[in-house]
Amino acid sequence: MGLLYEKCEGRTVANVKYLFQRVMNMNYKAMWEKISSIHKKTGRSRLAIFRDMKDCAVKYGAGYMDYDLFEMYNLTPEQRDTYLTRGRNNALVVKYNDKAYTGQFDDKVQFNTLFGKYLHRDWVPVTGDNREQVMAFLAAQVIPQVGYVGWDVCFTPNGPCLVEGNPFPGHDIYQLPVHTPDKIGIMPRFREIEAEEKMMNEE
């Protein structure tokens, strides 16, 4: 089994555990169905697609869904390296999100309490507590230990409202081919932000 390497701030990190988990839990039937679908679209042999898919998993952390969704079979190595794949997304989650605090995003009662002033809506947990007690509690916390979050926001006549936060953000929708006519993913932006953050910390 190959090793999946990811570069973070100049350091090379072997993300073996993640790759092993993905290999063990993979839906191989769905993967082969995806390979057959790509074969029909491209005319390339299934074996060649499988090998390329494997290479993308090792080099870029791309799962078979990433490979298909981002049409990585049509991308050059340089273009492929610009995409935020599932493996890279996981690496960002591990790097920036302290697991001891991510439960505060998964538990919606805790989340609504901590971020209540940003919700702009009433809510009541189904715990037996009365509404007055809950709404009287004013959250005065943020969670700096979780720095990589996918925020769900709705827009109202009175301004934007926070719905929820996800400490394992989606990485695919905004990188689909329809949104990337230049075939460039979002990784360059992430690398730029990390570089800026590193410079600020060094000052």
PDB file of N, CA and C in Angstrom, residues 49-121:
ATOM      1  N   ILE A  49      -7.604   3.447 -15.916  1.00  0.00           N
ATOM      2  CA  ILE A  49      -8.342   4.343 -15.025  1.00  0.00           C
ATOM      3  C   ILE A  49      -8.064   3.982 -13.573  1.00  0.00           C
ATOM      4  N   PHE A  50      -8.075   2.683 -13.280  1.00  0.00           N
ATOM      5  CA  PHE A  50      -7.810   2.235 -11.910  1.00  0.00           C
ATOM      6  C   PHE A  50      -6.417   2.668 -11.449  1.00  0.00           C
ATOM      7  N   ARG A  51      -5.436   2.477 -12.310  1.00  0.00           N
ATOM      8  CA  ARG A  51      -4.065   2.858 -11.953  1.00  0.00           C
ATOM      9  C   ARG A  51      -3.945   4.366 -11.726  1.00  0.00           C
ATOM     10  N   ASP A  52      -4.592   5.132 -12.603  1.00  0.00           N
ATOM     11  CA  ASP A  52      -4.540   6.584 -12.462  1.00  0.00           C
ATOM     12  C   ASP A  52      -5.272   7.020 -11.199  1.00  0.00           C
ATOM     13  N   MET A  53      -6.382   6.357 -10.913  1.00  0.00           N
ATOM     14  CA  MET A  53      -7.154   6.649  -9.711  1.00  0.00           C
ATOM     15  C   MET A  53      -6.314   6.374  -8.467  1.00  0.00           C
ATOM     16  N   LYS A  54      -5.585   5.260  -8.494  1.00  0.00           N
ATOM     17  CA  LYS A  54      -4.711   4.900  -7.368  1.00  0.00           C
ATOM     18  C   LYS A  54      -3.602   5.943  -7.198  1.00  0.00           C
ATOM     19  N   ASP A  55      -3.017   6.367  -8.316  1.00  0.00           N
ATOM     20  CA  ASP A  55      -1.956   7.375  -8.252  1.00  0.00           C
ATOM     21  C   ASP A  55      -2.477   8.682  -7.656  1.00  0.00           C
ATOM     22  N   CYS A  56      -3.705   9.056  -8.037  1.00  0.00           N
ATOM     23  CA  CYS A  56      -4.294  10.289  -7.503  1.00  0.00           C
ATOM     24  C   CYS A  56      -4.571  10.164  -6.004  1.00  0.00           C
ATOM     25  N   ALA A  57      -4.919   8.959  -5.568  1.00  0.00           N
ATOM     26  CA  ALA A  57      -5.143   8.740  -4.139  1.00  0.00           C
ATOM     27  C   ALA A  57      -3.848   8.925  -3.364  1.00  0.00           C
ATOM     28  N   VAL A  58      -2.766   8.385  -3.905  1.00  0.00           N
ATOM     29  CA  VAL A  58      -1.469   8.450  -3.221  1.00  0.00           C
ATOM     30  C   VAL A  58      -0.878   9.855  -3.271  1.00  0.00           C
ATOM     31  N   LYS A  59      -0.919  10.484  -4.452  1.00  0.00           N
ATOM     32  CA  LYS A  59      -0.266  11.788  -4.626  1.00  0.00           C
ATOM     33  C   LYS A  59      -1.083  12.958  -4.089  1.00  0.00           C
ATOM     34  N   TYR A  60      -2.406  12.887  -4.268  1.00  0.00           N
ATOM     35  CA  TYR A  60      -3.234  14.057  -3.961  1.00  0.00           C
ATOM     36  C   TYR A  60      -4.306  13.798  -2.901  1.00  0.00           C
ATOM     37  N   GLY A  61      -4.386  12.577  -2.395  1.00  0.00           N
ATOM     38  CA  GLY A  61      -5.405  12.271  -1.399  1.00  0.00           C
ATOM     39  C   GLY A  61      -6.805  12.221  -1.966  1.00  0.00           C
ATOM     40  N   ALA A  62      -6.923  11.935  -3.262  1.00  0.00           N
ATOM     41  CA  ALA A  62      -8.228  11.930  -3.930  1.00  0.00           C
ATOM     42  C   ALA A  62      -8.878  10.553  -3.852  1.00  0.00           C
ATOM     43  N   GLY A  63     -10.116  10.501  -3.377  1.00  0.00           N
ATOM     44  CA  GLY A  63     -10.876   9.270  -3.417  1.00  0.00           C
ATOM     45  C   GLY A  63     -11.470   9.079  -4.803  1.00  0.00           C
ATOM     46  N   TYR A  64     -12.100   7.934  -5.014  1.00  0.00           N
ATOM     47  CA  TYR A  64     -12.670   7.682  -6.345  1.00  0.00           C
ATOM     48  C   TYR A  64     -13.794   8.661  -6.666  1.00  0.00           C
ATOM     49  N   MET A  65     -14.493   9.151  -5.628  1.00  0.00           N
ATOM     50  CA  MET A  65     -15.531  10.149  -5.874  1.00  0.00           C
ATOM     51  C   MET A  65     -14.911  11.477  -6.310  1.00  0.00           C
ATOM     52  N   ASP A  66     -13.818  11.869  -5.645  1.00  0.00           N
ATOM     53  CA  ASP A  66     -13.098  13.075  -6.070  1.00  0.00           C
ATOM     54  C   ASP A  66     -12.643  12.936  -7.516  1.00  0.00           C
ATOM     55  N   TYR A  67     -12.077  11.781  -7.828  1.00  0.00           N
ATOM     56  CA  TYR A  67     -11.532  11.532  -9.166  1.00  0.00           C
ATOM     57  C   TYR A  67     -12.606  11.741 -10.225  1.00  0.00           C
ATOM     58  N   ASP A  68     -13.821  11.283  -9.919  1.00  0.00           N
ATOM     59  CA  ASP A  68     -14.926  11.414 -10.872  1.00  0.00           C
ATOM     60  C   ASP A  68     -15.525  12.820 -10.845  1.00  0.00           C
ATOM     61  N   LEU A  69     -15.828  13.337  -9.662  1.00  0.00           N
ATOM     62  CA  LEU A  69     -16.484  14.642  -9.545  1.00  0.00           C
ATOM     63  C   LEU A  69     -15.660  15.762 -10.158  1.00  0.00           C
ATOM     64  N   PHE A  70     -14.349  15.724  -9.914  1.00  0.00           N
ATOM     65  CA  PHE A  70     -13.474  16.778 -10.415  1.00  0.00           C
ATOM     66  C   PHE A  70     -12.914  16.465 -11.799  1.00  0.00           C
ATOM     67  N   GLU A  71     -13.355  15.327 -12.358  1.00  0.00           N
ATOM     68  CA  GLU A  71     -12.879  14.889 -13.677  1.00  0.00           C
ATOM     69  C   GLU A  71     -11.349  14.943 -13.739  1.00  0.00           C
ATOM     70  N   MET A  72     -10.738  14.329 -12.741  1.00  0.00           N
ATOM     71  CA  MET A  72      -9.282  14.371 -12.643  1.00  0.00           C
ATOM     72  C   MET A  72      -8.597  13.666 -13.802  1.00  0.00           C
ATOM     73  N   TYR A  73      -9.341  12.814 -14.487  1.00  0.00           N
ATOM     74  CA  TYR A  73      -8.793  12.125 -15.661  1.00  0.00           C
ATOM     75  C   TYR A  73      -8.544  13.100 -16.812  1.00  0.00           C
ATOM     76  N   ASN A  74      -9.102  14.302 -16.713  1.00  0.00           N
ATOM     77  CA  ASN A  74      -8.885  15.329 -17.739  1.00  0.00           C
ATOM     78  C   ASN A  74      -7.886  16.403 -17.307  1.00  0.00           C
ATOM     79  N   LEU A  75      -7.286  16.239 -16.130  1.00  0.00           N
ATOM     80  CA  LEU A  75      -6.411  17.268 -15.582  1.00  0.00           C
ATOM     81  C   LEU A  75      -4.942  16.881 -15.684  1.00  0.00           C
ATOM     82  N   THR A  76      -4.105  17.881 -15.803  1.00  0.00           N
ATOM     83  CA  THR A  76      -2.662  17.655 -15.773  1.00  0.00           C
ATOM     84  C   THR A  76      -2.233  17.483 -14.314  1.00  0.00           C
ATOM     85  N   PRO A  77      -1.040  16.954 -14.064  1.00  0.00           N
ATOM     86  CA  PRO A  77      -0.559  16.844 -12.679  1.00  0.00           C
ATOM     87  C   PRO A  77      -0.563  18.187 -11.955  1.00  0.00           C
ATOM     88  N   GLU A  78      -0.205  19.256 -12.663  1.00  0.00           N
ATOM     89  CA  GLU A  78      -0.187  20.582 -12.051  1.00  0.00           C
ATOM     90  C   GLU A  78      -1.597  21.025 -11.657  1.00  0.00           C
ATOM     91  N   GLN A  79      -2.575  20.748 -12.515  1.00  0.00           N
ATOM     92  CA  GLN A  79      -3.957  21.107 -12.203  1.00  0.00           C
ATOM     93  C   GLN A  79      -4.493  20.249 -11.058  1.00  0.00           C
ATOM     94  N   ARG A  80      -4.176  18.973 -11.071  1.00  0.00           N
ATOM     95  CA  ARG A  80      -4.639  18.082 -10.006  1.00  0.00           C
ATOM     96  C   ARG A  80      -4.161  18.554  -8.636  1.00  0.00           C
ATOM     97  N   ASP A  81      -2.955  19.070  -8.603  1.00  0.00           N
ATOM     98  CA  ASP A  81      -2.364  19.482  -7.329  1.00  0.00           C
ATOM     99  C   ASP A  81      -3.039  20.709  -6.743  1.00  0.00           C
ATOM    100  N   THR A  82      -3.895  21.387  -7.513  1.00  0.00           N
ATOM    101  CA  THR A  82      -4.595  22.573  -7.002  1.00  0.00           C
ATOM    102  C   THR A  82      -5.899  22.225  -6.304  1.00  0.00           C
ATOM    103  N   TYR A  83      -6.313  20.965  -6.337  1.00  0.00           N
ATOM    104  CA  TYR A  83      -7.623  20.599  -5.805  1.00  0.00           C
ATOM    105  C   TYR A  83      -7.559  20.192  -4.337  1.00  0.00           C
ATOM    106  N   LEU A  84      -8.530  20.676  -3.596  1.00  0.00           N
ATOM    107  CA  LEU A  84      -8.716  20.251  -2.216  1.00  0.00           C
ATOM    108  C   LEU A  84      -9.491  18.942  -2.252  1.00  0.00           C
ATOM    109  N   THR A  85      -8.804  17.840  -2.040  1.00  0.00           N
ATOM    110  CA  THR A  85      -9.411  16.515  -2.108  1.00  0.00           C
ATOM    111  C   THR A  85      -9.890  16.082  -0.728  1.00  0.00           C
ATOM    112  N   ARG A  86     -10.514  14.927  -0.678  1.00  0.00           N
ATOM    113  CA  ARG A  86     -10.994  14.433   0.614  1.00  0.00           C
ATOM    114  C   ARG A  86      -9.835  14.207   1.581  1.00  0.00           C
ATOM    115  N   GLY A  87      -8.747  13.647   1.082  1.00  0.00           N
ATOM    116  CA  GLY A  87      -7.586  13.419   1.939  1.00  0.00           C
ATOM    117  C   GLY A  87      -6.988  14.714   2.452  1.00  0.00           C
ATOM    118  N   ARG A  88      -6.868  15.698   1.580  1.00  0.00           N
ATOM    119  CA  ARG A  88      -6.329  16.992   1.987  1.00  0.00           C
ATOM    120  C   ARG A  88      -7.290  17.707   2.935  1.00  0.00           C
ATOM    121  N   ASN A  89      -8.581  17.563   2.676  1.00  0.00           N
ATOM    122  CA  ASN A  89      -9.584  18.145   3.552  1.00  0.00           C
ATOM    123  C   ASN A  89      -9.452  17.558   4.957  1.00  0.00           C
ATOM    124  N   ASN A  90      -9.265  16.238   5.019  1.00  0.00           N
ATOM    125  CA  ASN A  90      -9.085  15.579   6.307  1.00  0.00           C
ATOM    126  C   ASN A  90      -7.826  16.088   7.008  1.00  0.00           C
ATOM    127  N   ALA A  91      -6.757  16.299   6.229  1.00  0.00           N
ATOM    128  CA  ALA A  91      -5.509  16.799   6.811  1.00  0.00           C
ATOM    129  C   ALA A  91      -5.704  18.184   7.421  1.00  0.00           C
ATOM    130  N   LEU A  92      -6.503  19.033   6.769  1.00  0.00           N
ATOM    131  CA  LEU A  92      -6.790  20.365   7.307  1.00  0.00           C
ATOM    132  C   LEU A  92      -7.612  20.274   8.590  1.00  0.00           C
ATOM    133  N   VAL A  93      -8.571  19.357   8.601  1.00  0.00           N
ATOM    134  CA  VAL A  93      -9.388  19.156   9.799  1.00  0.00           C
ATOM    135  C   VAL A  93      -8.508  18.731  10.968  1.00  0.00           C
ATOM    136  N   VAL A  94      -7.622  17.758  10.720  1.00  0.00           N
ATOM    137  CA  VAL A  94      -6.728  17.270  11.773  1.00  0.00           C
ATOM    138  C   VAL A  94      -5.790  18.379  12.243  1.00  0.00           C
ATOM    139  N   LYS A  95      -5.302  19.177  11.303  1.00  0.00           N
ATOM    140  CA  LYS A  95      -4.326  20.221  11.620  1.00  0.00           C
ATOM    141  C   LYS A  95      -4.931  21.367  12.423  1.00  0.00           C
ATOM    142  N   TYR A  96      -6.124  21.801  12.065  1.00  0.00           N
ATOM    143  CA  TYR A  96      -6.682  23.020  12.641  1.00  0.00           C
ATOM    144  C   TYR A  96      -7.770  22.800  13.691  1.00  0.00           C
ATOM    145  N   ASN A  97      -8.330  21.598  13.768  1.00  0.00           N
ATOM    146  CA  ASN A  97      -9.458  21.376  14.666  1.00  0.00           C
ATOM    147  C   ASN A  97      -9.098  20.415  15.794  1.00  0.00           C
ATOM    148  N   ASP A  98      -9.065  20.934  17.011  1.00  0.00           N
ATOM    149  CA  ASP A  98      -8.800  20.122  18.191  1.00  0.00           C
ATOM    150  C   ASP A  98     -10.023  19.246  18.467  1.00  0.00           C
ATOM    151  N   LYS A  99      -9.838  17.931  18.436  1.00  0.00           N
ATOM    152  CA  LYS A  99     -10.966  17.007  18.597  1.00  0.00           C
ATOM    153  C   LYS A  99     -11.665  17.181  19.939  1.00  0.00           C
ATOM    154  N   ALA A 100     -10.954  17.701  20.912  1.00  0.00           N
ATOM    155  CA  ALA A 100     -11.566  17.903  22.221  1.00  0.00           C
ATOM    156  C   ALA A 100     -12.669  18.959  22.176  1.00  0.00           C
ATOM    157  N   TYR A 101     -12.687  19.750  21.100  1.00  0.00           N
ATOM    158  CA  TYR A 101     -13.661  20.842  20.999  1.00  0.00           C
ATOM    159  C   TYR A 101     -14.661  20.669  19.861  1.00  0.00           C
ATOM    160  N   THR A 102     -14.413  19.764  18.930  1.00  0.00           N
ATOM    161  CA  THR A 102     -15.309  19.650  17.772  1.00  0.00           C
ATOM    162  C   THR A 102     -16.696  19.151  18.148  1.00  0.00           C
ATOM    163  N   GLY A 103     -16.806  18.462  19.276  1.00  0.00           N
ATOM    164  CA  GLY A 103     -18.119  18.006  19.723  1.00  0.00           C
ATOM    165  C   GLY A 103     -19.076  19.149  19.971  1.00  0.00           C
ATOM    166  N   GLN A 104     -18.527  20.336  20.237  1.00  0.00           N
ATOM    167  CA  GLN A 104     -19.374  21.505  20.463  1.00  0.00           C
ATOM    168  C   GLN A 104     -20.043  21.971  19.173  1.00  0.00           C
ATOM    169  N   PHE A 105     -19.540  21.504  18.043  1.00  0.00           N
ATOM    170  CA  PHE A 105     -20.196  21.768  16.767  1.00  0.00           C
ATOM    171  C   PHE A 105     -21.211  20.669  16.454  1.00  0.00           C
ATOM    172  N   ASP A 106     -20.899  19.443  16.826  1.00  0.00           N
ATOM    173  CA  ASP A 106     -21.792  18.324  16.533  1.00  0.00           C
ATOM    174  C   ASP A 106     -23.025  18.337  17.434  1.00  0.00           C
ATOM    175  N   ASP A 107     -22.851  18.726  18.685  1.00  0.00           N
ATOM    176  CA  ASP A 107     -23.964  18.828  19.624  1.00  0.00           C
ATOM    177  C   ASP A 107     -24.645  20.180  19.400  1.00  0.00           C
ATOM    178  N   LYS A 108     -25.823  20.143  18.792  1.00  0.00           N
ATOM    179  CA  LYS A 108     -26.474  21.393  18.382  1.00  0.00           C
ATOM    180  C   LYS A 108     -26.948  22.233  19.565  1.00  0.00           C
ATOM    181  N   VAL A 109     -27.198  21.602  20.718  1.00  0.00           N
ATOM    182  CA  VAL A 109     -27.562  22.381  21.896  1.00  0.00           C
ATOM    183  C   VAL A 109     -26.361  23.211  22.342  1.00  0.00           C
ATOM    184  N   GLN A 110     -25.180  22.567  22.391  1.00  0.00           N
ATOM    185  CA  GLN A 110     -23.960  23.295  22.734  1.00  0.00           C
ATOM    186  C   GLN A 110     -23.663  24.369  21.691  1.00  0.00           C
ATOM    187  N   PHE A 111     -23.820  24.004  20.430  1.00  0.00           N
ATOM    188  CA  PHE A 111     -23.526  24.964  19.361  1.00  0.00           C
ATOM    189  C   PHE A 111     -24.427  26.184  19.469  1.00  0.00           C
ATOM    190  N   ASN A 112     -25.729  25.950  19.594  1.00  0.00           N
ATOM    191  CA  ASN A 112     -26.672  27.065  19.672  1.00  0.00           C
ATOM    192  C   ASN A 112     -26.414  27.934  20.896  1.00  0.00           C
ATOM    193  N   THR A 113     -25.954  27.310  21.967  1.00  0.00           N
ATOM    194  CA  THR A 113     -25.649  28.059  23.178  1.00  0.00           C
ATOM    195  C   THR A 113     -24.413  28.934  22.983  1.00  0.00           C
ATOM    196  N   LEU A 114     -23.368  28.338  22.427  1.00  0.00           N
ATOM    197  CA  LEU A 114     -22.110  29.063  22.245  1.00  0.00           C
ATOM    198  C   LEU A 114     -22.223  30.188  21.218  1.00  0.00           C
ATOM    199  N   PHE A 115     -23.019  29.939  20.168  1.00  0.00           N
ATOM    200  CA  PHE A 115     -23.108  30.910  19.074  1.00  0.00           C
ATOM    201  C   PHE A 115     -24.476  31.589  19.015  1.00  0.00           C
ATOM    202  N   GLY A 116     -25.179  31.578  20.151  1.00  0.00           N
ATOM    203  CA  GLY A 116     -26.544  32.080  20.177  1.00  0.00           C
ATOM    204  C   GLY A 116     -26.723  33.486  19.640  1.00  0.00           C
ATOM    205  N   LYS A 117     -25.758  34.372  19.917  1.00  0.00           N
ATOM    206  CA  LYS A 117     -25.941  35.766  19.493  1.00  0.00           C
ATOM    207  C   LYS A 117     -25.840  35.936  17.986  1.00  0.00           C
ATOM    208  N   TYR A 118     -25.355  34.907  17.295  1.00  0.00           N
ATOM    209  CA  TYR A 118     -25.251  34.985  15.838  1.00  0.00           C
ATOM    210  C   TYR A 118     -26.412  34.281  15.127  1.00  0.00           C
ATOM    211  N   LEU A 119     -27.250  33.565  15.868  1.00  0.00           N
ATOM    212  CA  LEU A 119     -28.303  32.762  15.235  1.00  0.00           C
ATOM    213  C   LEU A 119     -29.479  33.614  14.780  1.00  0.00           C
ATOM    214  N   HIS A 120     -29.835  34.614  15.569  1.00  0.00           N
ATOM    215  CA  HIS A 120     -30.977  35.492  15.259  1.00  0.00           C
ATOM    216  C   HIS A 120     -32.273  34.701  15.102  1.00  0.00           C
ATOM    217  N   ARG A 121     -32.427  33.702  15.944  1.00  0.00           N
ATOM    218  CA  ARG A 121     -33.676  32.934  15.947  1.00  0.00           C
ATOM    219  C   ARG A 121     -33.833  32.286  17.314  1.00  0.00           C
TER     220      ARG A 121
END
